[in-house]
Coordinates of C-alpha atoms in Angstrom, one line a residue:
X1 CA 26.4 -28.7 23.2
X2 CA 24.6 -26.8 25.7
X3 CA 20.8 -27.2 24.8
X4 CA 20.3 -23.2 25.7
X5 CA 23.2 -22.2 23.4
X6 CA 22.0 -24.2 20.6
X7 CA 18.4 -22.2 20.9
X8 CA 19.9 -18.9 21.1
X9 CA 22.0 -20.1 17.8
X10 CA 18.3 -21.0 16.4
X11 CA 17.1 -17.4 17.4
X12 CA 19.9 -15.7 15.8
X13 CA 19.5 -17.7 12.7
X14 CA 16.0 -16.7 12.6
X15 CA 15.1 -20.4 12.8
X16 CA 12.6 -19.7 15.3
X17 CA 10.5 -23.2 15.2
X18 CA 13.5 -25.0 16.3
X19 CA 14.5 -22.5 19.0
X20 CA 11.0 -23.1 20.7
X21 CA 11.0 -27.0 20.7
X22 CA 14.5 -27.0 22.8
X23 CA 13.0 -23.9 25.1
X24 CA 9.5 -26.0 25.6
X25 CA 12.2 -29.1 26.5
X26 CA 14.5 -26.7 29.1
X27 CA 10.9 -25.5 30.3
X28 CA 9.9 -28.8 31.0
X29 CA 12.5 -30.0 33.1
X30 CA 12.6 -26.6 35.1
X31 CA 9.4 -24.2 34.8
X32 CA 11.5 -21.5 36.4
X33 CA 14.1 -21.5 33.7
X34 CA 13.9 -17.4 32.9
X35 CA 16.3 -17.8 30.3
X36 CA 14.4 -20.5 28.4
X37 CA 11.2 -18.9 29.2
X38 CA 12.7 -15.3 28.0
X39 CA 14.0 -16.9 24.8
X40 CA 10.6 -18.9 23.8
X41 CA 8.7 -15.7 24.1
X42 CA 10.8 -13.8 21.8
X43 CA 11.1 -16.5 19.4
X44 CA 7.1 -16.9 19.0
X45 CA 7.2 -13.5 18.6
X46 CA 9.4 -13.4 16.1
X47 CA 7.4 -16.1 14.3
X48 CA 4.3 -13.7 13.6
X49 CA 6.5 -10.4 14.2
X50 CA 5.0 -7.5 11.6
X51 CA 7.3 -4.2 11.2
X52 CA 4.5 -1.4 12.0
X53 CA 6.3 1.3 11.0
X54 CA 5.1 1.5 7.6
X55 CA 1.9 2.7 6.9
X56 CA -1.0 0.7 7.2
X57 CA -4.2 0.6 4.3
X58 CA -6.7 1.8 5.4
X59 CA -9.9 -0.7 5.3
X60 CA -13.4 -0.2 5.1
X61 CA -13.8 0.3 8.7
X62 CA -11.2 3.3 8.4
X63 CA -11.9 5.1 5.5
X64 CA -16.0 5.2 6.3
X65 CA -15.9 5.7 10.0
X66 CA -13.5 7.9 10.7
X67 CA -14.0 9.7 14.1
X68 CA -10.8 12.0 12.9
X69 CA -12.0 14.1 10.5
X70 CA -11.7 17.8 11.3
X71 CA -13.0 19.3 8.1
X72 CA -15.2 17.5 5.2
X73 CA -13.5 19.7 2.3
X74 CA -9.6 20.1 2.8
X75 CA -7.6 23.1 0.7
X76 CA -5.8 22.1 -1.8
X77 CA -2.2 20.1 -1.3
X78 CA -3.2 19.9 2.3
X79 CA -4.8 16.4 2.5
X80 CA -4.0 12.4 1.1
X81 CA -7.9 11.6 1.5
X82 CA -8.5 14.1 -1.5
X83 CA -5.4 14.5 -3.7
X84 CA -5.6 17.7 -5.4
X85 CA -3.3 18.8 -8.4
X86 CA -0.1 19.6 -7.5
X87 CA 2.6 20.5 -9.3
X88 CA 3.9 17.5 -11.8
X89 CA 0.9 16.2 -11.1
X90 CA -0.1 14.1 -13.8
X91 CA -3.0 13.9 -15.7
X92 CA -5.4 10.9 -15.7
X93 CA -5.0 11.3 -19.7
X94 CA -1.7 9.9 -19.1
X95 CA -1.0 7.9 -15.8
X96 CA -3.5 5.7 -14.8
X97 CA -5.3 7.1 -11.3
X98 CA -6.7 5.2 -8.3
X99 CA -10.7 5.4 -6.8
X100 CA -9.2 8.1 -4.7
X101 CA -7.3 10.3 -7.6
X102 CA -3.6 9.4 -6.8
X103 CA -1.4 8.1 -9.4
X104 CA -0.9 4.7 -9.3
X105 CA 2.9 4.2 -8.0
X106 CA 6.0 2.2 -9.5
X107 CA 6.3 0.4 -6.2
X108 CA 3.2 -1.7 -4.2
X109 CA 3.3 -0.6 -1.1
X110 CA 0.2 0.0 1.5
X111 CA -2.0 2.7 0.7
X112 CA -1.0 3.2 -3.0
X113 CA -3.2 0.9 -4.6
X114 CA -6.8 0.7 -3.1
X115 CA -9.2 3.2 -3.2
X116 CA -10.9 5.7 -0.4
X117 CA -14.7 5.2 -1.1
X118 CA -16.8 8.4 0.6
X119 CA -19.4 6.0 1.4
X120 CA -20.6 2.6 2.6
X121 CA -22.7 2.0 -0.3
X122 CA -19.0 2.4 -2.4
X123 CA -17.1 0.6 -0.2
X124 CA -19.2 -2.6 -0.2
X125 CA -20.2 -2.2 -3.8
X126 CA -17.6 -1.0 -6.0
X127 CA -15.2 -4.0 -6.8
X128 CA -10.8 -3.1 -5.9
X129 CA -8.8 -2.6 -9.3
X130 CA -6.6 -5.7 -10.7
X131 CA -3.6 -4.4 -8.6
X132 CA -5.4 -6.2 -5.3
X133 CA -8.0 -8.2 -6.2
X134 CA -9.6 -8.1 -3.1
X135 CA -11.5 -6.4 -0.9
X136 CA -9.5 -4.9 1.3
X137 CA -10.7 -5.6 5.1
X138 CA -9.8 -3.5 8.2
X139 CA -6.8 -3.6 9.9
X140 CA -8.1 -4.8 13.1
X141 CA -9.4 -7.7 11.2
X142 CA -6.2 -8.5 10.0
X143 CA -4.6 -8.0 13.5
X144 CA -7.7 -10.3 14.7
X145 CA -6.8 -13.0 12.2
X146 CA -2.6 -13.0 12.6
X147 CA -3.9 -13.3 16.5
X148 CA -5.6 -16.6 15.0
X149 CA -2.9 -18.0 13.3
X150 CA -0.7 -17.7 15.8
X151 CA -2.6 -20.3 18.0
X152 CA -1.8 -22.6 15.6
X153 CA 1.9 -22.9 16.7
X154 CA 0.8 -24.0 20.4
X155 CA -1.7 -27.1 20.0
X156 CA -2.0 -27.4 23.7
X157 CA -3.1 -24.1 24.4
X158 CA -1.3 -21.1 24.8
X159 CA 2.0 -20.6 26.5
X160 CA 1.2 -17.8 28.6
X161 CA -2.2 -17.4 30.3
X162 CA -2.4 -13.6 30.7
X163 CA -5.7 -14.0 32.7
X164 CA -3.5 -15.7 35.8
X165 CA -0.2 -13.0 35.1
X166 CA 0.6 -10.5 37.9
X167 CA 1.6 -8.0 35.8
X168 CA 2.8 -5.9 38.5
X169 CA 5.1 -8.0 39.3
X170 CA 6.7 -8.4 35.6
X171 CA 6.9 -4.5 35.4
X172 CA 9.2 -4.0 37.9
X173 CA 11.6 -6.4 36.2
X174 CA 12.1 -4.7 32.3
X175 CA 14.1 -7.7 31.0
X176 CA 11.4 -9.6 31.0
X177 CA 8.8 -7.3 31.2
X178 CA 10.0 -6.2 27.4
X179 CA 10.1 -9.7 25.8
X180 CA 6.5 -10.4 27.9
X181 CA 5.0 -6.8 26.2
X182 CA 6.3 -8.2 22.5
X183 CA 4.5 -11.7 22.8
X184 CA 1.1 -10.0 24.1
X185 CA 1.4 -7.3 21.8
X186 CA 2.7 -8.9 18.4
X187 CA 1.7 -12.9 19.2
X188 CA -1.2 -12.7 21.6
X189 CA -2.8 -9.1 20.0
X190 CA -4.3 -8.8 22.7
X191 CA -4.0 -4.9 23.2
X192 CA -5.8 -3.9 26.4
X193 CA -3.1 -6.4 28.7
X194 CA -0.4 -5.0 26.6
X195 CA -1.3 -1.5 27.0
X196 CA -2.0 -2.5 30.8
X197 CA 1.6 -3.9 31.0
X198 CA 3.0 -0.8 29.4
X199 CA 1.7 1.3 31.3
X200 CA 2.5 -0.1 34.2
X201 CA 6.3 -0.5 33.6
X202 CA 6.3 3.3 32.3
X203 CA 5.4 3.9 35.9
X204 CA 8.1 1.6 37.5
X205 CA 10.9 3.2 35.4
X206 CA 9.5 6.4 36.4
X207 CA 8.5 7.4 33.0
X208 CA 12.2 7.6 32.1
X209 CA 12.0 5.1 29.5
X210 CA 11.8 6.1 26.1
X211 CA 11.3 2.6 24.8
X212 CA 8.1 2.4 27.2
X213 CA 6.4 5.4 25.6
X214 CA 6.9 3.9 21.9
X215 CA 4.9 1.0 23.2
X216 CA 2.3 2.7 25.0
X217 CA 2.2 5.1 21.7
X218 CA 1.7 1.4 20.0
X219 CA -1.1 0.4 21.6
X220 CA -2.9 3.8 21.6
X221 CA -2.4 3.7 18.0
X222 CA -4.1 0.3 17.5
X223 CA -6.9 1.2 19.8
X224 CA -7.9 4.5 17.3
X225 CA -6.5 7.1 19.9
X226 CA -4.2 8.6 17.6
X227 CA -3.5 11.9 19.7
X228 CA -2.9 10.0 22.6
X229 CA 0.1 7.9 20.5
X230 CA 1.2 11.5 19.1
X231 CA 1.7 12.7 22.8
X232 CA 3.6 9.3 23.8
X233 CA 5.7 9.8 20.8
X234 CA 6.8 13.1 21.5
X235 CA 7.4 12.5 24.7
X236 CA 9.6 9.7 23.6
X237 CA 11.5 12.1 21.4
X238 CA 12.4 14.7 24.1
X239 CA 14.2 11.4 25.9
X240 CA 15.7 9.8 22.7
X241 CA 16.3 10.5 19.5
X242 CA 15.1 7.2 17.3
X243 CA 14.1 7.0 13.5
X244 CA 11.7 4.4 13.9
X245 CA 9.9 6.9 17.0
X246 CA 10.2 9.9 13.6
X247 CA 8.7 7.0 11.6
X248 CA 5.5 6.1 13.8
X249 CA 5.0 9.6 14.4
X250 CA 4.4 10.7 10.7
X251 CA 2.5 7.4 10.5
X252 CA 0.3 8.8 13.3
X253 CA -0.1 12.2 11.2
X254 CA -0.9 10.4 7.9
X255 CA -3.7 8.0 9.9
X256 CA -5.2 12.4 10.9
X257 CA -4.6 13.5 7.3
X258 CA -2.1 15.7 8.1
X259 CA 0.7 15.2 5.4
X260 CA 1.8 18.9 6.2
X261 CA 2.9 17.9 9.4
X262 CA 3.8 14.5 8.9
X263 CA 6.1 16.6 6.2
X264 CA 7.9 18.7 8.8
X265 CA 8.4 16.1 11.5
X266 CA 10.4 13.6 8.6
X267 CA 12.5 16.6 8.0
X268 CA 13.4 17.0 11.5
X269 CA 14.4 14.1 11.6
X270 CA 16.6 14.5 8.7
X271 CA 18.6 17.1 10.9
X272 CA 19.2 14.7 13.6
X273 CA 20.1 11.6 11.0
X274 CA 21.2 12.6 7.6
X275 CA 20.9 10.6 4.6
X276 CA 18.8 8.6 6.6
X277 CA 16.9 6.5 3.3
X278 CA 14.0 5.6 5.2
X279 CA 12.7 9.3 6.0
X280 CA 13.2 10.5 2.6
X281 CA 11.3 7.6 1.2
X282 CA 8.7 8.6 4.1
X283 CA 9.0 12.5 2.6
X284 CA 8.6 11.2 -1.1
X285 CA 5.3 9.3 -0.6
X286 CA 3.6 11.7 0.9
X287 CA 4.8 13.9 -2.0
X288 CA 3.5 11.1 -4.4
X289 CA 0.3 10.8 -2.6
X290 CA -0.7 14.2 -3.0
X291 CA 0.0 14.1 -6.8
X292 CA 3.3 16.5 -6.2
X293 CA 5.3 14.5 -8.8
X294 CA 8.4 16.9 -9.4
X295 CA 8.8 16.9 -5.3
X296 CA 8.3 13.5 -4.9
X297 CA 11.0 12.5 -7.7
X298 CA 13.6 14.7 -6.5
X299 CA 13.5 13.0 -2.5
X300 CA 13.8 9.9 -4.6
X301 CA 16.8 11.0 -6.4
X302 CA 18.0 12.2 -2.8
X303 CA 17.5 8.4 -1.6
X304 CA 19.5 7.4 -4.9
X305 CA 22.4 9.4 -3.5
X306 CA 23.0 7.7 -0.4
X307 CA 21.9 4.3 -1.5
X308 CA 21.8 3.7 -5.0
X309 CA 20.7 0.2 -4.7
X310 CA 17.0 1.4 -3.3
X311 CA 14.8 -0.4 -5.2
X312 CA 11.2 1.8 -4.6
X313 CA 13.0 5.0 -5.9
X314 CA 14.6 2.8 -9.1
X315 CA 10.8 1.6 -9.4
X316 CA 9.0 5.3 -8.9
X317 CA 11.7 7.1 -11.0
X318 CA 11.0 4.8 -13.9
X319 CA 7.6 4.8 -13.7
X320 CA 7.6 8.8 -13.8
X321 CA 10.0 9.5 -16.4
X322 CA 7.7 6.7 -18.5
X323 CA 4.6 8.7 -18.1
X324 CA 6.3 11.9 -18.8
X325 CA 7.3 10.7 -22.1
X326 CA 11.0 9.5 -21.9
X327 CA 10.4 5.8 -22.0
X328 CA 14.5 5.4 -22.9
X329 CA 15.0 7.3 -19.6
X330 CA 12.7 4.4 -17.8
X331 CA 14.4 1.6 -19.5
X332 CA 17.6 2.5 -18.2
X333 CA 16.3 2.4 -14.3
X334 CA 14.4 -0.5 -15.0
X335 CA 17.2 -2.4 -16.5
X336 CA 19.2 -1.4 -13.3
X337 CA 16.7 -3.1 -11.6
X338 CA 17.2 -6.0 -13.2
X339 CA 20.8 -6.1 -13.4
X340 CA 20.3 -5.9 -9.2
X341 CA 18.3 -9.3 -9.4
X342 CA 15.1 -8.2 -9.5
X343 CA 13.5 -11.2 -11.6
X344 CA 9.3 -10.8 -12.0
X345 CA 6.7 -10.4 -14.1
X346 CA 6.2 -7.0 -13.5
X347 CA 9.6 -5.7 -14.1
X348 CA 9.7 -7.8 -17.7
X349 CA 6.5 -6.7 -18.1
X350 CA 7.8 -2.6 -17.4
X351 CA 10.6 -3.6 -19.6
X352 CA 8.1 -4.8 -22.8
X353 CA 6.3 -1.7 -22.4
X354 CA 9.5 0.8 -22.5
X355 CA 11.0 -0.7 -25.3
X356 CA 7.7 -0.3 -27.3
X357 CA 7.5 2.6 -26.7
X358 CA 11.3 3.3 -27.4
X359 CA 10.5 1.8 -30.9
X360 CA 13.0 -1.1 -29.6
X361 CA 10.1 -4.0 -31.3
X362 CA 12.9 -6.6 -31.5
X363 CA 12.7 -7.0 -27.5
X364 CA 9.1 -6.2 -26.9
X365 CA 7.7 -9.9 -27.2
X366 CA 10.5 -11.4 -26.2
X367 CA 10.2 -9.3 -22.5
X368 CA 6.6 -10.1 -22.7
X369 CA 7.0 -13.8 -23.2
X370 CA 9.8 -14.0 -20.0
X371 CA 6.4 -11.7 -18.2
X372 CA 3.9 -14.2 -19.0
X373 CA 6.2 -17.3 -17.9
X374 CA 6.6 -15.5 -14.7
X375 CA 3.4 -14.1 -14.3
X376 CA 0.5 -15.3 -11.4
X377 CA -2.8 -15.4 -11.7
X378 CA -3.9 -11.4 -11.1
X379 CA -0.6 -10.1 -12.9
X380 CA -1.2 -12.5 -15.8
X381 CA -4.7 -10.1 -16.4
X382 CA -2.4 -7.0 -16.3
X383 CA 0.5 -8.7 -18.6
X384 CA -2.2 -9.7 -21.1
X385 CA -3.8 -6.0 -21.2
X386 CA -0.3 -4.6 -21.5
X387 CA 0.0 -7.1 -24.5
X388 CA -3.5 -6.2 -25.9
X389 CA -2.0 -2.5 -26.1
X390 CA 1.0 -3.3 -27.8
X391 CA -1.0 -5.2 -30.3
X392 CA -3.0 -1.8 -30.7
X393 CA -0.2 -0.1 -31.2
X394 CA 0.9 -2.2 -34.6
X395 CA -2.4 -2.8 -35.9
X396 CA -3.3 -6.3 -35.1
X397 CA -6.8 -5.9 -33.8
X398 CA -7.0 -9.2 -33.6
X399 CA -4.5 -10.5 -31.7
X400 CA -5.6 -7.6 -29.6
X401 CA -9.0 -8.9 -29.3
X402 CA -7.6 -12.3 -28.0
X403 CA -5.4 -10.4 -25.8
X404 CA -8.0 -8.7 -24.0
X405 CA -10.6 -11.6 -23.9
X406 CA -7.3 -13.9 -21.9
X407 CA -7.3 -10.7 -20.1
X408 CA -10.9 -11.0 -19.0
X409 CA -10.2 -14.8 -18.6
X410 CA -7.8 -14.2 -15.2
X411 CA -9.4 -11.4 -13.8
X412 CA -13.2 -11.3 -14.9
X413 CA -13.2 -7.2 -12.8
X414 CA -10.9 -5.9 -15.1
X415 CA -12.2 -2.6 -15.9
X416 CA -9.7 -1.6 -18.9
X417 CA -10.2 -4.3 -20.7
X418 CA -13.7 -4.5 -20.7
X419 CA -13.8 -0.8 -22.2
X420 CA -11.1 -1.9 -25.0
X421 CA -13.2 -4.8 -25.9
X422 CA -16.1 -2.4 -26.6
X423 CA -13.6 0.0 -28.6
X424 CA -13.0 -2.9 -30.6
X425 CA -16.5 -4.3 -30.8
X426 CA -18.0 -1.0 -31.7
X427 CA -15.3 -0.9 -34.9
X428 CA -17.2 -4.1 -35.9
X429 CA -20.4 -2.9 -36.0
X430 CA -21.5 -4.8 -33.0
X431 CA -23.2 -1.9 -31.4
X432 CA -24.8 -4.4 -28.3
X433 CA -22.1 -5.7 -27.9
X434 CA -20.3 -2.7 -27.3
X435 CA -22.5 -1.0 -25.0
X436 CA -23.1 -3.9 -22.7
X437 CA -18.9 -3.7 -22.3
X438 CA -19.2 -0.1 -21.6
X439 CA -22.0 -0.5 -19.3
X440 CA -19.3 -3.5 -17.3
X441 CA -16.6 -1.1 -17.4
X442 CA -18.6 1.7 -15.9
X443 CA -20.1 -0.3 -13.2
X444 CA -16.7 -1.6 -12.2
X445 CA -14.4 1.6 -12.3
X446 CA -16.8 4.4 -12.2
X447 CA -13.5 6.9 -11.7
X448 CA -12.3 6.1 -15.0
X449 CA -13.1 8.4 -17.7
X450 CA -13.2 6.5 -20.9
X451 CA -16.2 4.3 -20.8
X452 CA -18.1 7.3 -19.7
X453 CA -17.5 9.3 -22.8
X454 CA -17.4 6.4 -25.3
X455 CA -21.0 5.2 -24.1
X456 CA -21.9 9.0 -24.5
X457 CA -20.6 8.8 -27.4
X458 CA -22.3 5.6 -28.6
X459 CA -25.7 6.8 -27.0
X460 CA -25.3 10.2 -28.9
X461 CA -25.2 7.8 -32.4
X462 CA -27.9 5.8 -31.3
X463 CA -29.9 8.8 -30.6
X464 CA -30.2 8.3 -27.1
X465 CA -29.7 12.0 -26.1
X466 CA -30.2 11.7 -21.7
X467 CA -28.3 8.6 -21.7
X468 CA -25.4 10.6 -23.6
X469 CA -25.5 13.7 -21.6
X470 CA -25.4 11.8 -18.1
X471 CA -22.6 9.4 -19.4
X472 CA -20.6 12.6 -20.9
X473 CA -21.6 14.0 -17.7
X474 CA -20.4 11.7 -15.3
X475 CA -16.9 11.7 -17.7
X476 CA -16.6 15.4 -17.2
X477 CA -16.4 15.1 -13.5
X478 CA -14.3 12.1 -13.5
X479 CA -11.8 14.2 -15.9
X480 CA -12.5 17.7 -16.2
X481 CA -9.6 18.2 -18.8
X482 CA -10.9 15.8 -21.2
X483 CA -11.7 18.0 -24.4
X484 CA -14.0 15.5 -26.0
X485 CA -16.2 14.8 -23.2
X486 CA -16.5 18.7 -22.7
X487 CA -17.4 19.4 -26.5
X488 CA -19.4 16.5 -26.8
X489 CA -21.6 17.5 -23.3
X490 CA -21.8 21.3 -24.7
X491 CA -23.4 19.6 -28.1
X492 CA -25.7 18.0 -25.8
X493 CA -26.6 21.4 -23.8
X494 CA -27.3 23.4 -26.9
X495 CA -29.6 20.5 -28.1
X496 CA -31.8 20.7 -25.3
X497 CA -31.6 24.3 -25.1
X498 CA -33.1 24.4 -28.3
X499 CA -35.7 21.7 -27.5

């Protein structure tokens, strides 16, 4: 068999390993092979390849120094830094929230699940919930350390050395000047030669390329120069009409806090590609993210239409109708998911929870049980706490107690838990005990509510009036709706009005 045929059957196949050990033994025996050179740059591309169309999570770096901010305080429904209250939006009371006051969603995705410290003090300091269990670096880290890993795959140094290239020369040629942008852009990461390159070949073509504005919209995107991408992009779309060009474009607008916009440029999309799953998804996350719940459910429905086998709007849908109180609603999507072959820990663990709540105890443990066998190391902390509720739920405060504590045991940051364990600490009398769990559940999820108010309350029976009022306080701000923490902090103000 023809050794070149064989390692375009190897690209194809996705195999890409094997498709650059027969290119690197065509190169050998002819350095001027462009086919074989060609085909070994795509396929070490492919081997670190990353779709960037979806939205990236913002890091540190991104959500503290932001050179892009227009206005500090945002109206209402206008912004994804600061989610306001939208309509379905729903309340922390009920749905677990973020750092940053978004709901936490049915589906992990980027951007759903860390938080948007307003400072570098919170950012360095205040731990990432269960859901990531990391700090979450910036993206040009990442890019820095895929650029890293990458090197591994050629032991004698790398295959192109862009310090020698002409790249002049490779612009005026676009079939290899395409597969030449990909490896320096995606393998090498080195932006400033691939934006050089781009622009460059954008010239040659006479800036009658659409595919060459994407690229240069790329690079200006990974460099921070995020009007500069939205001017390639639109440019791009006056030439061709692309989804993944509507795709980048709204990621651009998201990156500026501009949902609004991002909004209007999915839906004219729409118009040039109906039922086209990817934009509504794109239309109902932004929905999501600014806590509009009844808008964000009905584009998932709308994705349900056209493919019913879309697994995020399964996921979301579930998770809304179970935090809206219809948790026989839920177990019906969820058990569609399952019948699709979705097999984890979270979905049994989703399941467990539904048919608790659906008063269906006979297959409560038993989803559990399948949850823990399947469960890793961070969801095993959330599967345990899920458990620790259930045992709540029926009265077994000690298995409870256990629950929790295993809980602790896989993820020691576990905010939650720690507050339950003080709940049920506080029932025993042990009053020390208790607070110092408050005190550990404050310190790790300061946005949560419940420790605030139940060391106010606990101060307030120990007498300790301040250290009440600030915790019912600090409660009141992180839930204004909570009628507890607003009774018990007007106690407090008549008390020292009268002192």
């Amino acid at each position: 068999m023809d050794p070149l045929f064989l390692a375009y059957s190897y690209f194809r196949r996705k195999k890409y390993e094997q498709c650059t050990e027969i290119c690197t033994q065509l190169l050998e025996k002819n350095p001027y092979d462009q086919a074989a050179w060609t085909l070994k740059t795509r396929a070490l591309t492919g081997q670190v390849y990353v779709d960037e169309v979806d939205v990236d999570e913002e890091g540190i770096a991104e959500m503290v120094m932001d050179d892009n901010t227009i206005a500090q305080v945002s109206r209402p429904g206008t912004s994804l830094k600061q989610p306001g209250t939208g309509r379905g939006a729903p309340s922390q009371g009920v749905r677990p929230m973020s750092q940053s006051g978004r709901p936490l969603s049915g589906f992990v995705r980027p951007s759903t699940q860390g938080g948007r410290p307003g400072t570098m003090e919170k950012a360095i300091m205040t731990p990432r919930t269960a859901h990531t269990a990391r700090p979450v670096t910036s993206a040009s880290g990442r890019y820095v350390r895929l650029g890293t890993a990458s090197m591994l795959s050629t032991p004698d140094g790398p295959f192109i050395n862009l310090a020698r290239l002409n790249f002049s020369k490779y612009a005026s040629r676009p079939n290899l000047a395409k597969a030449l942008f990909e490896y320096i852009f995606h393998h090498e990461n080195d932006v400033r030669n691939a934006l050089e390159l781009a622009a460059l070949a954008t010239e040659a073509c006479q800036f009658k390329d659409w595919w060459w504005k994407v690229q240069l919209a790329k690079c200006y995107y990974r460099l921070g120069m995020y009007r500069d991408a939205e001017r390639q992009l639109k440019s791009s779309l006056k030439q061709q009409d692309h989804v993944d060009t509507y795709l980048y474009l709204c990621k651009v607008y998201c990156r500026l806090d501009q949902p609004l916009t991002a909004i209007e440029v999915y839906k004219q999309g729409l118009e040039k590609f109906q039922g086209e799953t990817t934009l509504m998804t794109g239309i109902a996350r932004i929905y999501e993210g600014m806590n509009d719940m009844d808008n964000a459910v009905k584009f998932y429905k709308d994705v349900l239409n056209y493919d019913s086998m879309y697994v995020e709007a399964i996921a979301c849908i579930a998770t809304n109708h179970f935090y809206t109180d219809q948790p026989e609603v839920a177990l019906k999507f969820y058990r569609r998911l399952l019948q699709m072959g979705v097999y984890n820990a979270e979905l049994f663990n989703n399941l467990g929870l539904c048919c608790f709540y659906a008063q269906q105890y006979d297959m409560t443990l038993t989803c559990f049980e399948r949850a823990l066998s399947l469960a890793e190391e961070v969801t095993l902390a959330e599967v345990w706490y899920n458990i620790g509720h259930v045992a709540l739920g029926i009265g077994d405060m000690t298995l409870a107690y256990q629950a929790f504590r295993l809980t602790l045991a896989n993820n020691n940051d576990h905010a939650e838990a720690y507050n339950n364990l003080g709940v049920l600490e506080l029932r025993k009398g042990h009053v020390e005990m208790a607070r110092a769990f408050f005190q550990a559940a404050v310190s790790l999820a300061p946005h949560m509510y419940e420790p605030h108010y139940n060391w106010a309350a606990l101060a307030d029976q120990l007498g300790d009036l301040q250290s009440s009022y600030n915790a019912a306080k600090r409660a009141v701000d992180a839930f204004p709706n909570h009628v507890d923490s607003k009774e018990l902090l007007k106690q407090l103000k008549h008390h020292f009005s009268l002192l």
